[in-house]
Short mmCIF file of C-alpha atoms in Angstrom, two decimals:
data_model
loop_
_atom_site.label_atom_id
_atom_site.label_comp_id
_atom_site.label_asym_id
_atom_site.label_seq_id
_atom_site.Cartn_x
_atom_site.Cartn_y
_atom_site.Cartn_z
CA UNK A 247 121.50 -125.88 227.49
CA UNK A 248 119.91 -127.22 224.32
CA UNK A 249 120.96 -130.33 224.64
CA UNK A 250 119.71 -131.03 228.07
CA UNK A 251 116.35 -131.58 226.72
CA UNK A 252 117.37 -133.96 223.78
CA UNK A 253 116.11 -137.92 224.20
CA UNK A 254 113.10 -136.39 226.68
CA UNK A 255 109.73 -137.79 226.01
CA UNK A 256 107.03 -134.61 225.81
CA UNK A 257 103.26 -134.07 225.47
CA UNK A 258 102.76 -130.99 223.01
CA UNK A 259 98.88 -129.74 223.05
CA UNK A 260 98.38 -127.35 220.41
CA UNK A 261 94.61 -126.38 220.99
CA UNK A 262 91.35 -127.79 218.97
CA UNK A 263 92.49 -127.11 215.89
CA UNK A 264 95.78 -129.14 215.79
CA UNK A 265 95.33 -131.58 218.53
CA UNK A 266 97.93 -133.20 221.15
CA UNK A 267 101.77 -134.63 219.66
CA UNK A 268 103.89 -136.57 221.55
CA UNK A 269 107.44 -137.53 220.69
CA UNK A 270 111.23 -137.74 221.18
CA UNK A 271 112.59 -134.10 221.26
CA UNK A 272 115.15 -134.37 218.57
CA UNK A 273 115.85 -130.09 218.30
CA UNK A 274 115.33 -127.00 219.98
CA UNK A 275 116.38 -123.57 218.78
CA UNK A 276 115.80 -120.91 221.34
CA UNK A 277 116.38 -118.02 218.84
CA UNK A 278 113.71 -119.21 216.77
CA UNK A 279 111.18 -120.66 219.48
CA UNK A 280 111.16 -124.12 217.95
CA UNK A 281 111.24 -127.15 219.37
CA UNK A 282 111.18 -130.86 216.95
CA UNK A 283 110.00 -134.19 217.61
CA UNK A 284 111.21 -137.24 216.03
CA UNK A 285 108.48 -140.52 215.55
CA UNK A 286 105.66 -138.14 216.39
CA UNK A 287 102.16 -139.33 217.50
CA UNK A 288 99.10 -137.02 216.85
CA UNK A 289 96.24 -137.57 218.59
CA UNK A 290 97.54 -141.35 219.62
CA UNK A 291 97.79 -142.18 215.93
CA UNK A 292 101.72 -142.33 214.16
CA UNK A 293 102.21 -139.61 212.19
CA UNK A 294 103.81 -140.82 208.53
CA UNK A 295 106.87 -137.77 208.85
CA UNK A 296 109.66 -139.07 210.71
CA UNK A 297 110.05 -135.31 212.37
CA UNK A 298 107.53 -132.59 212.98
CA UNK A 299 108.41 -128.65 213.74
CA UNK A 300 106.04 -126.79 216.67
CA UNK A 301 106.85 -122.67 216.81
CA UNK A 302 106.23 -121.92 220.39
CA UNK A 303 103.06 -119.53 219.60
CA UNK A 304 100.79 -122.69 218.76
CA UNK A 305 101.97 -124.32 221.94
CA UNK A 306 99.27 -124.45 223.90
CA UNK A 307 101.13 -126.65 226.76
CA UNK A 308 103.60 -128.64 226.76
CA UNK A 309 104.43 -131.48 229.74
CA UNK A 310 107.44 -134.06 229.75
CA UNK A 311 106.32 -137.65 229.88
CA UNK A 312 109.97 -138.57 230.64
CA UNK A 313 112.82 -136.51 230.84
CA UNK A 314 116.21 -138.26 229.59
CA UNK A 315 119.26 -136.25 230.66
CA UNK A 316 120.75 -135.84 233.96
CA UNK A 317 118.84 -133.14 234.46
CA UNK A 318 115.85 -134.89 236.37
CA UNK A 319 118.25 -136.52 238.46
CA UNK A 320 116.70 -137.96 241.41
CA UNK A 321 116.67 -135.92 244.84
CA UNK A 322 117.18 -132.44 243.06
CA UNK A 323 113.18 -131.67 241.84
CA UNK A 324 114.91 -130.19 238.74
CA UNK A 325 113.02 -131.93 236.69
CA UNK A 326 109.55 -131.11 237.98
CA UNK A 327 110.87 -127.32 238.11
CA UNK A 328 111.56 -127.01 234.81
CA UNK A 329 108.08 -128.92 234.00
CA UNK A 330 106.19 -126.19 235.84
CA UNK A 331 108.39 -123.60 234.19
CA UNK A 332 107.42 -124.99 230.42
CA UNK A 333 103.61 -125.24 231.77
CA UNK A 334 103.65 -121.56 232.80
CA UNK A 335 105.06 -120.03 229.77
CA UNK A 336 102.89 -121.73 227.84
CA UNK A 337 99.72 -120.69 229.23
CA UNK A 338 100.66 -117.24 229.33
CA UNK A 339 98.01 -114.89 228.10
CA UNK A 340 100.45 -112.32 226.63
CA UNK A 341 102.76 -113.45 225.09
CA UNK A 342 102.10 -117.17 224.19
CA UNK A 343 106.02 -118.38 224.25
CA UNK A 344 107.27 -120.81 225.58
CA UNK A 345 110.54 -119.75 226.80
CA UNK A 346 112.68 -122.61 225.68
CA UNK A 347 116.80 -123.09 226.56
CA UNK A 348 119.39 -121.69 225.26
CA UNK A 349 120.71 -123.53 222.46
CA UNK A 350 124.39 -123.03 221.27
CA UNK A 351 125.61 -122.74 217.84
CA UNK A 352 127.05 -126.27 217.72
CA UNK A 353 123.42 -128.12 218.84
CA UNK A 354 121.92 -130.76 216.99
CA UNK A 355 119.12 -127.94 216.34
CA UNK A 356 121.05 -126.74 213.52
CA UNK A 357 119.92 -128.85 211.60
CA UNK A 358 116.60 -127.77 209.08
CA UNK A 359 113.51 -129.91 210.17
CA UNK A 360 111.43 -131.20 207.41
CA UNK A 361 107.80 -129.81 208.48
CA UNK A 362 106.90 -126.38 210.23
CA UNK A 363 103.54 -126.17 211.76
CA UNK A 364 103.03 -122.38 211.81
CA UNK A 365 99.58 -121.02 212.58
CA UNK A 366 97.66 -118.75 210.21
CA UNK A 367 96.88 -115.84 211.07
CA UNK A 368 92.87 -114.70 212.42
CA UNK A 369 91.82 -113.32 209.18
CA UNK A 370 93.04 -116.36 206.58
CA UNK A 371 91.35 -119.54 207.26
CA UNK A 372 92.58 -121.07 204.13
CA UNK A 373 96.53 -121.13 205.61
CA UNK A 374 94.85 -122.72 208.73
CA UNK A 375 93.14 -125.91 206.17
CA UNK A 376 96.56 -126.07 204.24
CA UNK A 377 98.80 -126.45 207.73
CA UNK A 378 95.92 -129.06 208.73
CA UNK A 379 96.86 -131.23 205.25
CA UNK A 380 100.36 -131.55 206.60
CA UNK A 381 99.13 -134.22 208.82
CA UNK A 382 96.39 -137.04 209.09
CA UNK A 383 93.73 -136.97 211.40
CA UNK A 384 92.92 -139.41 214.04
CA UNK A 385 90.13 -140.67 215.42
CA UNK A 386 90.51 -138.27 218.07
CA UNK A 387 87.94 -135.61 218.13
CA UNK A 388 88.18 -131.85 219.20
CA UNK A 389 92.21 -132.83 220.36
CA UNK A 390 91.24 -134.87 223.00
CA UNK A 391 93.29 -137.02 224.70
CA UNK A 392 95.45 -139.29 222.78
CA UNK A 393 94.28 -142.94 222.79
CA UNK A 394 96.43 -145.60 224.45
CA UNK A 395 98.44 -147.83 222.05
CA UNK A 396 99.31 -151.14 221.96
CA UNK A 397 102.92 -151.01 221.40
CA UNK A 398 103.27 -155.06 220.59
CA UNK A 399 100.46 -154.73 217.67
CA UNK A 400 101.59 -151.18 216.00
CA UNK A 401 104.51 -150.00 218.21
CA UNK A 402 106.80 -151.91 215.80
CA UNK A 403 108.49 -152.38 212.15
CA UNK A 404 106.76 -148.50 211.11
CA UNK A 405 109.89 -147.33 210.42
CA UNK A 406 110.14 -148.75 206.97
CA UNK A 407 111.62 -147.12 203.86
CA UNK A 408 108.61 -146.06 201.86
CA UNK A 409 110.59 -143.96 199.26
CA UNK A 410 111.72 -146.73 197.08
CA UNK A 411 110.32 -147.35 193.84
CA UNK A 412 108.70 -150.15 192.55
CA UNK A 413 110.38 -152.33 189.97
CA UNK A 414 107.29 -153.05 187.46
CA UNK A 415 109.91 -154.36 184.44
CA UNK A 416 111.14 -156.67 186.78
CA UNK A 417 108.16 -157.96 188.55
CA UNK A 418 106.71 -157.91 184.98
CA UNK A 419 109.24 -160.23 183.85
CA UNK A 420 108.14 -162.91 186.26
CA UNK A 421 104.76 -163.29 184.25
CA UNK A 422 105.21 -166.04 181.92
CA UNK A 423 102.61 -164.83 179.05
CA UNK A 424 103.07 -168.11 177.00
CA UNK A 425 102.31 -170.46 179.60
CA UNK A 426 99.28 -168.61 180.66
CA UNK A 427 97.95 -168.26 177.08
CA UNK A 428 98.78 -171.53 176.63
CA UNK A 429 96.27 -172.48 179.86
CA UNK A 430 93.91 -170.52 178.39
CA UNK A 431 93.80 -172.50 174.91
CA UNK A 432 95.75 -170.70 172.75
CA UNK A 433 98.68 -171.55 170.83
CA UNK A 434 101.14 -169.81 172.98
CA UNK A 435 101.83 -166.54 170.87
CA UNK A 436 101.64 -163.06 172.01
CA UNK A 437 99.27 -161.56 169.03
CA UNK A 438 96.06 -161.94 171.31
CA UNK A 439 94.75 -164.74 169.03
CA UNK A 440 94.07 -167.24 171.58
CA UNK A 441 90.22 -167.93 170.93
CA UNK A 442 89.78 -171.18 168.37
CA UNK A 443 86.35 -172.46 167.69
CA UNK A 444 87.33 -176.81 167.95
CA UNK A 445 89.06 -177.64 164.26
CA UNK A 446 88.19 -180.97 162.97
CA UNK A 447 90.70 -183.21 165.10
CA UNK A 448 91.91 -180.28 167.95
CA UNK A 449 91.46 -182.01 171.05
CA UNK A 450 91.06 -178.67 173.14
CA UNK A 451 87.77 -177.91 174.11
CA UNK A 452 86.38 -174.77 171.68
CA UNK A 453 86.97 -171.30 173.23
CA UNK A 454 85.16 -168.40 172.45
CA UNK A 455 85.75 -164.96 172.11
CA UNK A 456 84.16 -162.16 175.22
CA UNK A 457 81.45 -161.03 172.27
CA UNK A 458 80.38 -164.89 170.80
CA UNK A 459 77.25 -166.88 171.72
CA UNK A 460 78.40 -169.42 173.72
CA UNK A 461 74.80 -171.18 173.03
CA UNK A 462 72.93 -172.11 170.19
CA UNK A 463 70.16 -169.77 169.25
CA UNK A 464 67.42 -171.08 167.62
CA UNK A 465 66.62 -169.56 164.38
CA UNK A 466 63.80 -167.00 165.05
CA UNK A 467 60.11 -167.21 164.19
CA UNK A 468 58.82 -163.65 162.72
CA UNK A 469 55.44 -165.36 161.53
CA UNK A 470 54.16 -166.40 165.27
CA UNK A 471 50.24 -165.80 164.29
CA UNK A 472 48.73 -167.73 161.45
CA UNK A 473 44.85 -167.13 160.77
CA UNK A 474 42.49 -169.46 158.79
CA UNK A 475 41.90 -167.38 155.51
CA UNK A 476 45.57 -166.40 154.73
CA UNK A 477 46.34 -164.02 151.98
CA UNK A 478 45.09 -160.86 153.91
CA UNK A 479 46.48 -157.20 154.59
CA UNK A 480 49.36 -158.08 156.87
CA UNK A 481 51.15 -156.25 159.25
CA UNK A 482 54.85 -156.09 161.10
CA UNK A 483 55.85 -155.06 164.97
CA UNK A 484 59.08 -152.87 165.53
CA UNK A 485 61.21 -156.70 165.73
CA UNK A 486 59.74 -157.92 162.99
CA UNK A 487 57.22 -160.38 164.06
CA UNK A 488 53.98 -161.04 161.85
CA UNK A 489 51.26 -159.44 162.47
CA UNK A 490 47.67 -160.76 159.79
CA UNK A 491 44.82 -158.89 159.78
CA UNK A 492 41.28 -160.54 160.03
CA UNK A 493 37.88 -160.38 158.87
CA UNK A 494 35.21 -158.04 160.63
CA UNK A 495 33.11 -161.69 160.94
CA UNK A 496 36.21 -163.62 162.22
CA UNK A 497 36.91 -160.85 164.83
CA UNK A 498 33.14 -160.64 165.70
CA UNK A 499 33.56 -164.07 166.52
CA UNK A 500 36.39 -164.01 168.59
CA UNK A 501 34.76 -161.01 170.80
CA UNK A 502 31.92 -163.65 171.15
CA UNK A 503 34.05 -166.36 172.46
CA UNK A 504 35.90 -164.23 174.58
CA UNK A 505 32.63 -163.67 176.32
CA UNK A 506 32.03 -167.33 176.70
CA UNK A 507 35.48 -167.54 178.72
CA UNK A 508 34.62 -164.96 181.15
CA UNK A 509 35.75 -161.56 178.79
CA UNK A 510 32.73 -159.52 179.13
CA UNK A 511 31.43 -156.56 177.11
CA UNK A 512 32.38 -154.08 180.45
CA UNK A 513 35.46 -155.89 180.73
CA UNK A 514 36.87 -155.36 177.39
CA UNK A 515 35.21 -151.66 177.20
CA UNK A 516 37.69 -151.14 180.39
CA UNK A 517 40.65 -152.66 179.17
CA UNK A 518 40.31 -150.42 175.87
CA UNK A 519 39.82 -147.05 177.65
CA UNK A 520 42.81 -148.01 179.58
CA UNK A 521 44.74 -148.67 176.86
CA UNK A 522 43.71 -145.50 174.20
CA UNK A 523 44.06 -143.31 177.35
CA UNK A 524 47.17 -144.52 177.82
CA UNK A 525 48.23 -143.81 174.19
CA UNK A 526 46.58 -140.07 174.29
CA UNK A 527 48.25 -139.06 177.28
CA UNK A 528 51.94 -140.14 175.04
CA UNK A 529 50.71 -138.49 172.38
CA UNK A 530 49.66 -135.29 174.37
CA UNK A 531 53.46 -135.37 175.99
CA UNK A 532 53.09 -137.45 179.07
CA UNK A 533 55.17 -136.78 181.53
CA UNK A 534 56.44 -133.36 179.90
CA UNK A 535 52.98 -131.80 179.61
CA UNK A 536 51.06 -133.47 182.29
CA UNK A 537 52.87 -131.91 185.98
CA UNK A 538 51.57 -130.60 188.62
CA UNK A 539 53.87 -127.32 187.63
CA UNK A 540 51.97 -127.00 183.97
CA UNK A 541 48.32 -126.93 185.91
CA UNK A 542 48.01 -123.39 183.37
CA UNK A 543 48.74 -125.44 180.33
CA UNK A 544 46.47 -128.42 180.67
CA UNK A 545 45.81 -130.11 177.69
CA UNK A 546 41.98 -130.31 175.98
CA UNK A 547 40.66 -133.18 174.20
CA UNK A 548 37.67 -133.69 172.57
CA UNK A 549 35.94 -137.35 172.24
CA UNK A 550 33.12 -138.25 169.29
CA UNK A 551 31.15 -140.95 170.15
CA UNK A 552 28.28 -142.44 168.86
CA UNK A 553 25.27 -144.50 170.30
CA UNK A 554 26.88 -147.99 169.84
CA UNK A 555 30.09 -149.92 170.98
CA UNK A 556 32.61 -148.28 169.81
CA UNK A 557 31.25 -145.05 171.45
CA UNK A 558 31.15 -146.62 174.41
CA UNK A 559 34.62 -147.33 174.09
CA UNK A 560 35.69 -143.70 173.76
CA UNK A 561 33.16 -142.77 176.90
CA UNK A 562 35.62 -144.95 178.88
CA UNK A 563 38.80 -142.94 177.42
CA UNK A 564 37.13 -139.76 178.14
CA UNK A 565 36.81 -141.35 181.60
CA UNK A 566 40.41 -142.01 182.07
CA UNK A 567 41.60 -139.29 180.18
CA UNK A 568 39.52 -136.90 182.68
CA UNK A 569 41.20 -138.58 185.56
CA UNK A 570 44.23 -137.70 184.50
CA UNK A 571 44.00 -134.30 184.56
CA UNK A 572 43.07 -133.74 181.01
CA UNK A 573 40.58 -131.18 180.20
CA UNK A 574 37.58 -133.58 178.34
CA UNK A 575 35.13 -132.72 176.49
CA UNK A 576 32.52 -135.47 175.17
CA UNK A 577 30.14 -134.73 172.10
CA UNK A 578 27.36 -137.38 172.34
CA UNK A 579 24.56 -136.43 170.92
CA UNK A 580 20.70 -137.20 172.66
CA UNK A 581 19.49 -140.03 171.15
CA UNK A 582 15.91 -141.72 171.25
CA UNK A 583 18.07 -145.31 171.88
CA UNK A 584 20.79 -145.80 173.12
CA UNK A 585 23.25 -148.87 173.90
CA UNK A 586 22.86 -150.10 177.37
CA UNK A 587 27.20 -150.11 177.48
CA UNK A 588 26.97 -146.65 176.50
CA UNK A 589 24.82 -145.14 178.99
CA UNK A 590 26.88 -147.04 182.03
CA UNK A 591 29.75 -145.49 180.28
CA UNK A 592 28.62 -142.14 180.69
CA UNK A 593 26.94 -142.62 184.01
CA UNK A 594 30.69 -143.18 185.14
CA UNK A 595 31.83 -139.91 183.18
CA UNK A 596 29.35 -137.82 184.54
CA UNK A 597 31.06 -138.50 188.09
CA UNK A 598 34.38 -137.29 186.52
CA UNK A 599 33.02 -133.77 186.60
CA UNK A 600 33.98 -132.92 183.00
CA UNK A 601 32.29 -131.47 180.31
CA UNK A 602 29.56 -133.04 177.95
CA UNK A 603 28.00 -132.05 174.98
CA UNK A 604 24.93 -132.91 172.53
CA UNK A 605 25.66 -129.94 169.67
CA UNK A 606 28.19 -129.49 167.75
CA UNK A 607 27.62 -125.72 168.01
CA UNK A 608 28.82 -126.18 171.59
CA UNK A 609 32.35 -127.67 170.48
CA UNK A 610 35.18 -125.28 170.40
CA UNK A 611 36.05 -122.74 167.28
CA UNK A 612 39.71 -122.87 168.25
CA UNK A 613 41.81 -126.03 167.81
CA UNK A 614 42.17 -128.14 170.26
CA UNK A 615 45.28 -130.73 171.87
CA UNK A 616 43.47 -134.05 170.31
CA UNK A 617 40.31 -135.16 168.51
CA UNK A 618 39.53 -138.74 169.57
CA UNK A 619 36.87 -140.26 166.76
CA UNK A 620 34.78 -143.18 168.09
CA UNK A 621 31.98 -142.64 165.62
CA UNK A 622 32.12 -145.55 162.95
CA UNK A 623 29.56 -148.34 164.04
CA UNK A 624 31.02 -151.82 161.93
CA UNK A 625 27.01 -153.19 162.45
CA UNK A 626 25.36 -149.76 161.56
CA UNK A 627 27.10 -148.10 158.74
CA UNK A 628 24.42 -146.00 157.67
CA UNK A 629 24.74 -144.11 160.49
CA UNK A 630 27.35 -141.72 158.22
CA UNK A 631 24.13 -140.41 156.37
CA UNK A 632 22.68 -139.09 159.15
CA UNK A 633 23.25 -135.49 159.87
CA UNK A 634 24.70 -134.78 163.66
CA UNK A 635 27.40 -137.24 162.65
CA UNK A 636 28.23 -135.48 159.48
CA UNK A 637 28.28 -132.25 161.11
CA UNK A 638 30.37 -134.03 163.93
CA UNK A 639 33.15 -135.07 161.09
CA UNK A 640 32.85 -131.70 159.07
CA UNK A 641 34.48 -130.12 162.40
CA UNK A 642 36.75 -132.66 163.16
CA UNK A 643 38.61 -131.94 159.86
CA UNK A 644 38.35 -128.40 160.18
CA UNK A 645 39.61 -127.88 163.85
CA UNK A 646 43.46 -128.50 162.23
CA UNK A 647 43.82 -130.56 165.95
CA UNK A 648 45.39 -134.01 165.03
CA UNK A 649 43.17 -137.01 165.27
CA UNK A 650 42.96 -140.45 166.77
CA UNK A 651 40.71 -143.26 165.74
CA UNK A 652 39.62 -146.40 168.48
CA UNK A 653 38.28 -149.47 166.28
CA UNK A 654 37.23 -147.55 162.93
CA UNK A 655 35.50 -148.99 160.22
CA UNK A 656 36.72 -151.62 157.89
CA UNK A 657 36.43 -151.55 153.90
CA UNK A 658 37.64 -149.30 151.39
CA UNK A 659 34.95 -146.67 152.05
CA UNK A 660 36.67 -143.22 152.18
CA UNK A 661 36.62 -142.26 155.49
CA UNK A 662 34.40 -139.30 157.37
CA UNK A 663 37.34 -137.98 159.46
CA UNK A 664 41.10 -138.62 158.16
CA UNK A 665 43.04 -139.43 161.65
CA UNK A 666 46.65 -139.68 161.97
CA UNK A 667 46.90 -142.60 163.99
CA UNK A 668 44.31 -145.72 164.13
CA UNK A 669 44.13 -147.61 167.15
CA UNK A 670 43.36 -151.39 166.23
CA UNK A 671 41.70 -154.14 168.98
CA UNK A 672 43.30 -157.55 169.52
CA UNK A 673 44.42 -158.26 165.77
CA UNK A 674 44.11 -155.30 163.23
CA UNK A 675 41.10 -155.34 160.44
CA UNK A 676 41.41 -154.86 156.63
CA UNK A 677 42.18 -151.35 156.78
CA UNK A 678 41.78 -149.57 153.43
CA UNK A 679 44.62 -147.32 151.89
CA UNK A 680 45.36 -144.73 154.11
CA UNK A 681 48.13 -142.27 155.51
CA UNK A 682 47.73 -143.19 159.26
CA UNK A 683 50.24 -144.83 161.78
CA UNK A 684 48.51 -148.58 163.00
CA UNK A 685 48.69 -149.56 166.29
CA UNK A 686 47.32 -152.50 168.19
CA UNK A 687 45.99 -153.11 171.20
CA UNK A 688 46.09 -155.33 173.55
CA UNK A 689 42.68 -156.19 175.31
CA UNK A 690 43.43 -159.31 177.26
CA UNK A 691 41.98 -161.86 175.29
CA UNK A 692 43.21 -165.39 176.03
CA UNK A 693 45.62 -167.63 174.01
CA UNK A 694 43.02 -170.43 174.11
CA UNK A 695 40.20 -168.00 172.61
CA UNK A 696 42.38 -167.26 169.78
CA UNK A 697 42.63 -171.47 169.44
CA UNK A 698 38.89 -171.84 169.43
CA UNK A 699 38.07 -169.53 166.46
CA UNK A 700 41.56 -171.45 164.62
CA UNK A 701 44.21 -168.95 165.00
CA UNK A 702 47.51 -169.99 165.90
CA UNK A 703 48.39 -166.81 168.39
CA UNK A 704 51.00 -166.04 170.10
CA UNK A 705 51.85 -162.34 171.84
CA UNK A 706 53.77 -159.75 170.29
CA UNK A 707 52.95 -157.21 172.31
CA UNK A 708 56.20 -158.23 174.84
CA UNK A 709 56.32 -155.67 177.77
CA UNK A 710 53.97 -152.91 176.18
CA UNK A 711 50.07 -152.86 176.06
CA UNK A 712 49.88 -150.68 172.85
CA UNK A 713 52.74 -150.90 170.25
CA UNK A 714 52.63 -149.59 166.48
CA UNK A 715 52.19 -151.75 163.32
CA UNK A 716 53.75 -150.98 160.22
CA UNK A 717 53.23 -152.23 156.43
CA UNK A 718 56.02 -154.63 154.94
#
């Protein structure tokens, strides 16, 4: 009979895939080959559905743990029969039923379970996942044996009626709005108004609002660098701040004191090739342009320098640019003298591996990536008249490649070779009437050198070496 099996405690393994159940057998319907358990465990974890369904074809075995009914009376080895019977069925190859009892019309079985583990068949693996969702897993791997529980700590008050809803209105109502606001400094109404800002006799502290200064900001100061002769071209950074231009003498005589502290010529050259590399290689594309996946599309740049400082200055770019990956080429033509600065400079080039030229005739015909022009002198300016640097400007404004300028010229002269952008040292010089975007750069000279020469300085460079400069 059914019922004879109602109240026992059994052990249900239902192979890898579904693990191990144990429970209270609360059905069994023989015509269907179902048995149910109520307060299930899977894989020594509670199961949250008060009842769970097993069809007798994903009953791998299936042992009682304790047997309720009169059945396993003592003396008559009933009870241990009908366990080996169960244990046999179920591990029959065949078939795969367990052949469960008889249960009569009027059994408790009758009644519709509320889940029905069936297993999918071998070609659908999605049914398999969807029966699996029916039930949380454990942290009992590959349906091995259940863990043991301790009964006193979670055997206990589970049985709890999770289906009722939660009263928000009313829980809601217990929140006293006024008296909170109130706390908070407000005058107690509901139209979010609660900030006030310490009226003339209010003896609450002032409140503020989530987007209000709490502190006092000090008004700001755009004009942070003052020079001696005032009145100049002046200049403004991308937040506003100041920026004077000075005279070529003034700024030859703040190079010189730099040297006195400890700024050196090679020093200084350095710090500028750094810093107009840096700027080509953002003007070339950076990081866009310059990968090792583009190696077909490297970008050319060609350097005029002349026999003085300032070419020196764009040997060291060439340097770094070459470094960098950048195809280089450096016109410089052979001269009978030459700047002791600018052959070190290209002593250090020559170990880049790139190429370096004396013609003009050996420059390219096509246009190139970037023209950087390093061949104003501010001591020599006659140096325009002469012929290998007209020829040298005469192609830079024909090759249609955009231009860059390191540390041109001052004065309103019209200029050899129109650039685009101008790349200024330290503080900018009177620059005459021109098209091009300013920058400045920043080649490490101290606040106390500035000080000597009598120019209130402080930095506006911030968190950038090179930033541009714009007229007011």
């Amino acid at each position: 009979m059914a019922t004879d099996w109602l109240g026992s405690v059994v052990s249900i393994n239902c192979g890898l895939t579904l693990g191990i159940y144990q429970g209270e057998v609360s059905s069994v319907d023989h015509s269907c080959q179902t048995i149910s358990l109520k307060q299930p465990y899977h894989n020594g974890v509670r199961c949250p559905l008060p009842e769970v369904t097993f069809s007798a074809v994903d009953i791998k075995e299936l042992k009682f743990l304790d047997i309720h009914n009169t059945v396993n009376k003592p003396g008559t080895g009933q009870g241990a029969a009908t366990e080996s019977s169960f244990n046999a069925s179920a591990r029959r190859g065949q078939s795969n039923k367990v052949a469960l009892p008889h249960v009569p019309n009027n059994s408790q079985s009758t009644t519709a379970p509320i889940t029905i583990l069936r297993r999918a068949p071998a070609a659908s693996s999605n049914s398999r996942g969807a029966t699996q969702a029916t039930q949380k897993k454990s942290g009992a791997r590959n349906g091995g044996p259940a863990r043991t529980r301790d009964d006193e700590c979670f055997g206990a008050g589970t049985d709890e009626n999770m289906d009722a809803d939660f009263d928000f209105e009313g829980n809601l109502a217990l929140f006293d709005k006024a008296a909170v606001f109130s706390q908070m400094g407000g005058a107690g109404s509901h139209s979010g108004r609660a900030q006030h800002h310490g009226a003339p006799g209010d003896p609450r502290p002032a409140s503020y609002r989530h987007d209000e200064n709490i502190l006092e900001a000090k008004p700001v100061v755009y004009r942070q660098i003052t020079v001696p002769q005032p009145g100049g071209q002046e200049f403004c950074t991308d937040s506003g701040l100041v920026v004077p231009s000075v005279p070529y003498e003034l700024h030859k005589r703040l190079l010189a004191a730099a040297e006195r502290w400890g700024l050196s010529l090679e020093r200084r050259l350095e710090t500028t090739g750094v810093c107009s590399s840096q700027m080509a290689l953002t003007l070339l594309g950076g990081p866009n342009r310059l990968t090792p996946k583009n190696v077909h599309q490297k970008p050319t740049v060609v350097l005029l320098c002349g026999p003085h400082i300032q070419g020196a200055q764009g040997v060291s770019c060439a340097r770094h640019l070459a470094n960098h990956g950048v195809e280089v080429i450096l016109f410089l033509p052979n001269f009978v003298k030459m700047q002791e600065s600018v052959t070190s400079e290209v002593q250090l080039y020559s170990g880049t591996g790139s190429k370096q030229v004396a013609s003009v005739k050996d420059l390219p015909t096509s246009p190139v990536d970037l023209v950087i022009n390093c061949l104003d002198c501010h001591e020599n300016p006659l140096l325009r008249e002469q012929s290998w640097y007209q020829s040298a400007a005469d192609w830079a404004n024909q090759n249609r490649a955009p231009v860059l300028s390191i540390d041109p010229m001052v004065g309103s002269q019209h200029r050899s070779v129109e650039a685009k952008w101008i790349l200024s040292l330290g503080l900018p010089l009177p620059l005459a009437e021109t098209d091009s975007r300013v920058y400045l750069c920043d080649i490490g000279i101290p606040k106390m050198v500035f000080q000597e020469v009598g120019i209130r300085y402080h930095s506006p460079f911030g968190c950038k070496f090179v930033i541009p400069l714009h007229t007011p």
